[in-house]
Amino acid sequence: MAEPKLVVVESLPGCRARAARTVLGQVVLPGEELLLPEQEETDGPGVAGERPLRLNAAVCSRLRVVCGPGLRRCGDRLLVTKCGRLRHKESGSGSSGGIYWVDSQQKRYVPVKGDHVIGIVTAKSGDIFKVDVGGSEPASLSYLAFEGATKRNRPNVQVGDLIYGQFVVANKDMEPEMVCIDSCGRANGMGVIGQDGLLFKVTLGLIRKLLAPDCEIIQEVGKLYPLEIVFGMNGRIWVKAKTIQQTLILANILEACEHMTTDQRKQIFARLAEC
Amino acid sequence: MEGTMHIAAEVCSETGVESSPRGPGCSLRHFACEQNLLSRPDGSAAFLQGDTSVLAGVYGPAEVKVSKEIFNKATLEVILRPKIGLPGVAEKSRERLIRNTCEAVVLGALHPRTSITVVLQVVSDAGSLLACCLNAACMALVDAGIPMRALFCGITCALDSDGTLVLDPTAKQEKEARAVLTFALDSVDRKLLMSNTKGIYSDAELQQCLAAAQTASQHVFRFYRESLQRRYSKS
């Protein structure tokens, strides 16, 4: 039996907090801490390189930074809670430090206020519809939240219909509520989605990629066949083309373009454009 | 790299044998991990350690029954299915250990009144099963995008009759050992989250095993980082 040895635990290098600026574009893991950039000294009376003395040396003014998805505030640092690439966007006015967020790949949607989503009506109880949006709870939609709806003029919505609307209330403590009108009372494209067409589910990252301002995929798809398409931020896409076959082809292309490179995609489109 | 069109994303990342600088007795077996291989769960991962292999699927944050909901945090459930037979008492006890570890790490307060379910299926058992289950659960939670305050990993140590320490023991080494200790460590400070021990050992040996496990966990976390970087570099 070995006698008790003196155990020396080597001091393990913990994850030192890194400056957020240096990690932009890299993959960050949950548990990492990021340091915020300090405020630049805009006007110093002295020569460049000198910093004016401050009376209260402890206070170090930092820029106001917005913490986006995947980051939480922890003291005066940012704690990463999801795995993904760290991104940054400068704000329009130069005063605040912009917004940092983590671009992660996810399948499950969590309701966020202001998001436009496609929901399926699952129940009609009294004055509200229960709409399944893919989150943890069905959202509620009042029958008065449609354009031109009054107590006498009810909208024609049945169980099983597809609805395109936006969230007005969506936080972790309350049941999400959605509406099909904007703040001026106009539909603006929202409401019941028409007959036929195909609804399918993709990952949330693909939706964000397709809705980016300069997405080539949508332009190329539009040149192929005339189509109607609705994107919901909850990962649902509704597509309708002239024939069923075209609709299925479009659905397959959109599902597959997550994993294809640009060249493969161009090849597929070229082949489809011929036939 | 991808010659044909894949509808289901399968990212396979492997690494070679990792061995700590101490000696032949303290090396971990070859491990490998694959993420996003199941189409139905929100997150999934398969973790292989030598010949032990566990498949994990995570659903959440999803609907929860009113009887099980907690008003201020998410209800975490772990289901462990053995390779053959019905789940018994040993599985229930392992489920509880894994659930306690996950609850310490997952930020449940961000999703109150929801449920997060981790389903683990043992594909093959060749020693260090609990550690492999912990690793698979961690990778699956990361794949599902559940907010976590740190990553965690599981390391098993076996002490045989003359006090030699073996990390990541095989089934044969576990059976012949005088004590088998499993630790769950977190990625921020290598703190101990969970420990499960069986057998006879002294205080000093416990500290020695814990120190060895903390050193070995560096390799596991480095493997996590490489495998996740590879996954995100493909997009």
Coordinates of N, CA and C in Angstrom, one line a residue, chain A residues 145-225:
Chain A
A145 N -57.4 41.4 -34.1 CA -56.1 41.8 -34.5 C -55.8 41.6 -36.0
F146 N -56.9 41.7 -36.8 CA -56.8 41.6 -38.3 C -57.2 42.9 -38.9
E147 N -56.8 43.2 -40.1 CA -57.2 44.4 -40.7 C -58.7 44.5 -41.0
G148 N -59.3 45.5 -40.6 CA -60.8 45.6 -40.9 C -61.7 44.7 -40.1
A149 N -61.2 44.1 -39.0 CA -62.0 43.2 -38.2 C -62.7 44.0 -37.1
T150 N -64.0 43.8 -37.0 CA -64.7 44.4 -35.9 C -65.5 43.3 -35.2
K151 N -66.3 43.6 -34.2 CA -67.0 42.6 -33.4 C -68.0 41.9 -34.3
R152 N -68.5 42.7 -35.3 CA -69.6 42.1 -36.1 C -68.9 41.4 -37.4
N153 N -67.8 42.0 -37.8 CA -67.1 41.5 -39.0 C -65.9 40.6 -38.6
R154 N -66.2 39.4 -38.3 CA -65.1 38.5 -37.8 C -64.3 38.0 -38.9
P155 N -63.0 37.8 -38.7 CA -62.1 37.3 -39.8 C -62.4 35.8 -40.0
N156 N -62.2 35.3 -41.2 CA -62.5 33.9 -41.6 C -61.3 33.1 -41.3
V157 N -61.1 32.7 -40.1 CA -60.0 31.9 -39.7 C -60.4 30.5 -39.1
Q158 N -60.0 29.4 -39.7 CA -60.3 28.1 -39.2 C -59.2 27.4 -38.6
V159 N -59.4 26.4 -37.8 CA -58.3 25.6 -37.2 C -57.6 24.9 -38.3
G160 N -56.3 25.0 -38.3 CA -55.4 24.4 -39.3 C -54.9 25.5 -40.3
D161 N -55.4 26.7 -40.3 CA -55.0 27.7 -41.2 C -53.6 28.2 -40.9
L162 N -52.9 28.7 -41.9 CA -51.5 29.3 -41.6 C -51.7 30.8 -41.5
I163 N -51.0 31.3 -40.5 CA -51.1 32.8 -40.2 C -49.7 33.4 -40.2
Y164 N -49.6 34.5 -40.8 CA -48.3 35.2 -40.8 C -48.5 36.5 -40.0
G165 N -47.8 36.6 -38.8 CA -48.1 37.7 -38.0 C -46.8 38.1 -37.2
Q166 N -46.9 39.1 -36.3 CA -45.7 39.4 -35.6 C -46.1 39.5 -34.1
F167 N -45.0 39.3 -33.2 CA -45.2 39.3 -31.8 C -45.3 40.7 -31.2
V168 N -46.3 40.9 -30.4 CA -46.3 42.2 -29.6 C -45.9 42.0 -28.2
V169 N -46.1 40.8 -27.7 CA -45.6 40.4 -26.3 C -44.9 39.1 -26.4
A170 N -43.6 39.1 -26.1 CA -42.9 37.9 -26.1 C -41.7 38.0 -25.1
N171 N -41.9 37.5 -23.9 CA -40.8 37.4 -23.0 C -40.9 36.1 -22.2
K172 N -39.9 35.9 -21.4 CA -39.9 34.5 -20.8 C -41.0 34.3 -19.8
D173 N -41.6 35.4 -19.2 CA -42.5 35.2 -18.1 C -44.0 35.2 -18.6
M174 N -44.3 35.6 -19.8 CA -45.7 35.7 -20.2 C -45.9 34.8 -21.4
E175 N -47.2 34.5 -21.6 CA -47.6 33.8 -22.8 C -47.4 34.7 -24.0
P176 N -46.8 34.2 -25.1 CA -46.6 35.2 -26.3 C -47.9 35.5 -26.9
E177 N -48.0 36.8 -27.4 CA -49.2 37.3 -28.1 C -48.8 37.8 -29.4
M178 N -49.6 37.5 -30.5 CA -49.2 38.0 -31.8 C -50.4 38.7 -32.4
V179 N -50.1 39.5 -33.4 CA -51.2 40.2 -34.1 C -50.8 40.2 -35.6
C180 N -51.9 40.5 -36.4 CA -51.7 40.5 -37.9 C -51.9 41.9 -38.4
I181 N -51.7 42.9 -37.6 CA -51.7 44.3 -38.1 C -50.5 45.0 -37.6
D182 N -50.1 46.1 -38.3 CA -48.9 46.8 -37.7 C -49.5 47.9 -36.9
S183 N -48.6 48.8 -36.4 CA -49.0 49.8 -35.4 C -50.0 50.8 -36.0
C184 N -50.1 50.9 -37.4 CA -51.0 51.8 -38.0 C -52.4 51.2 -38.2
G185 N -52.5 49.9 -38.0 CA -53.7 49.2 -38.2 C -53.8 48.6 -39.6
R186 N -52.8 48.6 -40.4 CA -52.8 48.0 -41.7 C -52.2 46.6 -41.7
A187 N -52.6 45.7 -42.6 CA -52.2 44.4 -42.6 C -50.7 44.2 -43.1
N188 N -50.3 45.0 -44.1 CA -48.9 45.0 -44.5 C -48.4 43.6 -44.8
G189 N -49.2 42.8 -45.5 CA -48.8 41.5 -45.8 C -49.1 40.4 -44.8
M190 N -49.5 40.8 -43.6 CA -49.8 39.8 -42.6 C -51.2 39.3 -42.7
G191 N -51.5 38.2 -42.0 CA -52.9 37.7 -42.0 C -52.8 36.2 -42.4
V192 N -54.0 35.7 -42.9 CA -54.1 34.3 -43.2 C -53.4 34.1 -44.6
I193 N -52.6 33.0 -44.6 CA -51.9 32.7 -45.9 C -52.8 31.8 -46.7
G194 N -52.8 32.1 -48.0 CA -53.8 31.5 -48.9 C -53.7 30.0 -49.1
Q195 N -54.5 29.5 -49.9 CA -54.7 28.1 -50.2 C -53.4 27.5 -50.9
D196 N -53.3 26.2 -50.8 CA -52.2 25.5 -51.5 C -50.9 25.9 -51.0
G197 N -49.9 25.6 -51.7 CA -48.5 25.9 -51.2 C -48.0 24.8 -50.3
L198 N -46.8 24.9 -49.9 CA -46.2 23.9 -49.0 C -45.4 24.6 -47.9
L199 N -45.6 24.2 -46.6 CA -44.9 24.7 -45.5 C -43.9 23.7 -45.0
F200 N -42.7 24.2 -44.9 CA -41.6 23.2 -44.4 C -40.7 24.0 -43.4
K201 N -39.9 23.2 -42.7 CA -39.1 23.8 -41.6 C -37.7 23.7 -41.9
V202 N -36.9 24.8 -41.6 CA -35.5 24.8 -41.8 C -34.9 25.3 -40.5
T203 N -33.6 25.4 -40.4 CA -32.9 25.9 -39.2 C -33.0 27.5 -39.2
L204 N -32.9 28.0 -38.0 CA -33.0 29.5 -37.8 C -31.9 30.2 -38.5
G205 N -30.7 29.6 -38.6 CA -29.6 30.3 -39.2 C -29.8 30.5 -40.7
L206 N -30.5 29.5 -41.3 CA -30.7 29.6 -42.8 C -31.7 30.7 -43.1
I207 N -32.7 30.8 -42.2 CA -33.7 31.9 -42.4 C -33.0 33.3 -42.4
R208 N -32.1 33.4 -41.4 CA -31.4 34.7 -41.3 C -30.6 35.0 -42.5
K209 N -29.9 33.9 -43.0 CA -29.1 34.0 -44.2 C -29.9 34.4 -45.4
L210 N -31.1 33.8 -45.5 CA -31.9 34.1 -46.7 C -32.5 35.5 -46.6
L211 N -32.7 36.0 -45.4 CA -33.3 37.3 -45.3 C -32.3 38.4 -45.2
A212 N -31.0 38.1 -45.3 CA -30.0 39.1 -45.3 C -30.2 40.0 -46.6
P213 N -29.9 41.3 -46.5 CA -30.2 42.2 -47.6 C -29.6 41.8 -49.0
D214 N -28.4 41.2 -49.0 CA -27.8 40.9 -50.3 C -27.7 39.4 -50.5
C215 N -28.8 38.7 -50.4 CA -28.8 37.3 -50.5 C -29.0 36.9 -52.0
E216 N -28.0 36.1 -52.5 CA -28.2 35.8 -54.0 C -29.2 34.7 -54.2
I217 N -29.3 33.9 -53.2 CA -30.2 32.6 -53.3 C -31.6 33.0 -53.7
I218 N -32.1 34.0 -53.1 CA -33.5 34.4 -53.4 C -33.6 35.0 -54.8
Q219 N -32.6 35.7 -55.2 CA -32.7 36.3 -56.5 C -32.6 35.2 -57.6
E220 N -31.8 34.2 -57.3 CA -31.6 33.2 -58.3 C -32.9 32.3 -58.4
V221 N -33.5 32.1 -57.2 CA -34.7 31.3 -57.1 C -35.8 32.0 -57.9
G222 N -35.9 33.3 -57.7 CA -36.9 34.1 -58.4 C -36.8 34.1 -59.9
K223 N -35.6 33.9 -60.4 CA -35.4 33.9 -61.8 C -35.8 32.5 -62.4
L224 N -35.8 31.5 -61.5 CA -36.2 30.1 -62.0 C -37.7 30.0 -62.4
Y225 N -38.5 30.2 -61.4 CA -40.0 30.1 -61.6 C -40.6 31.2 -60.9

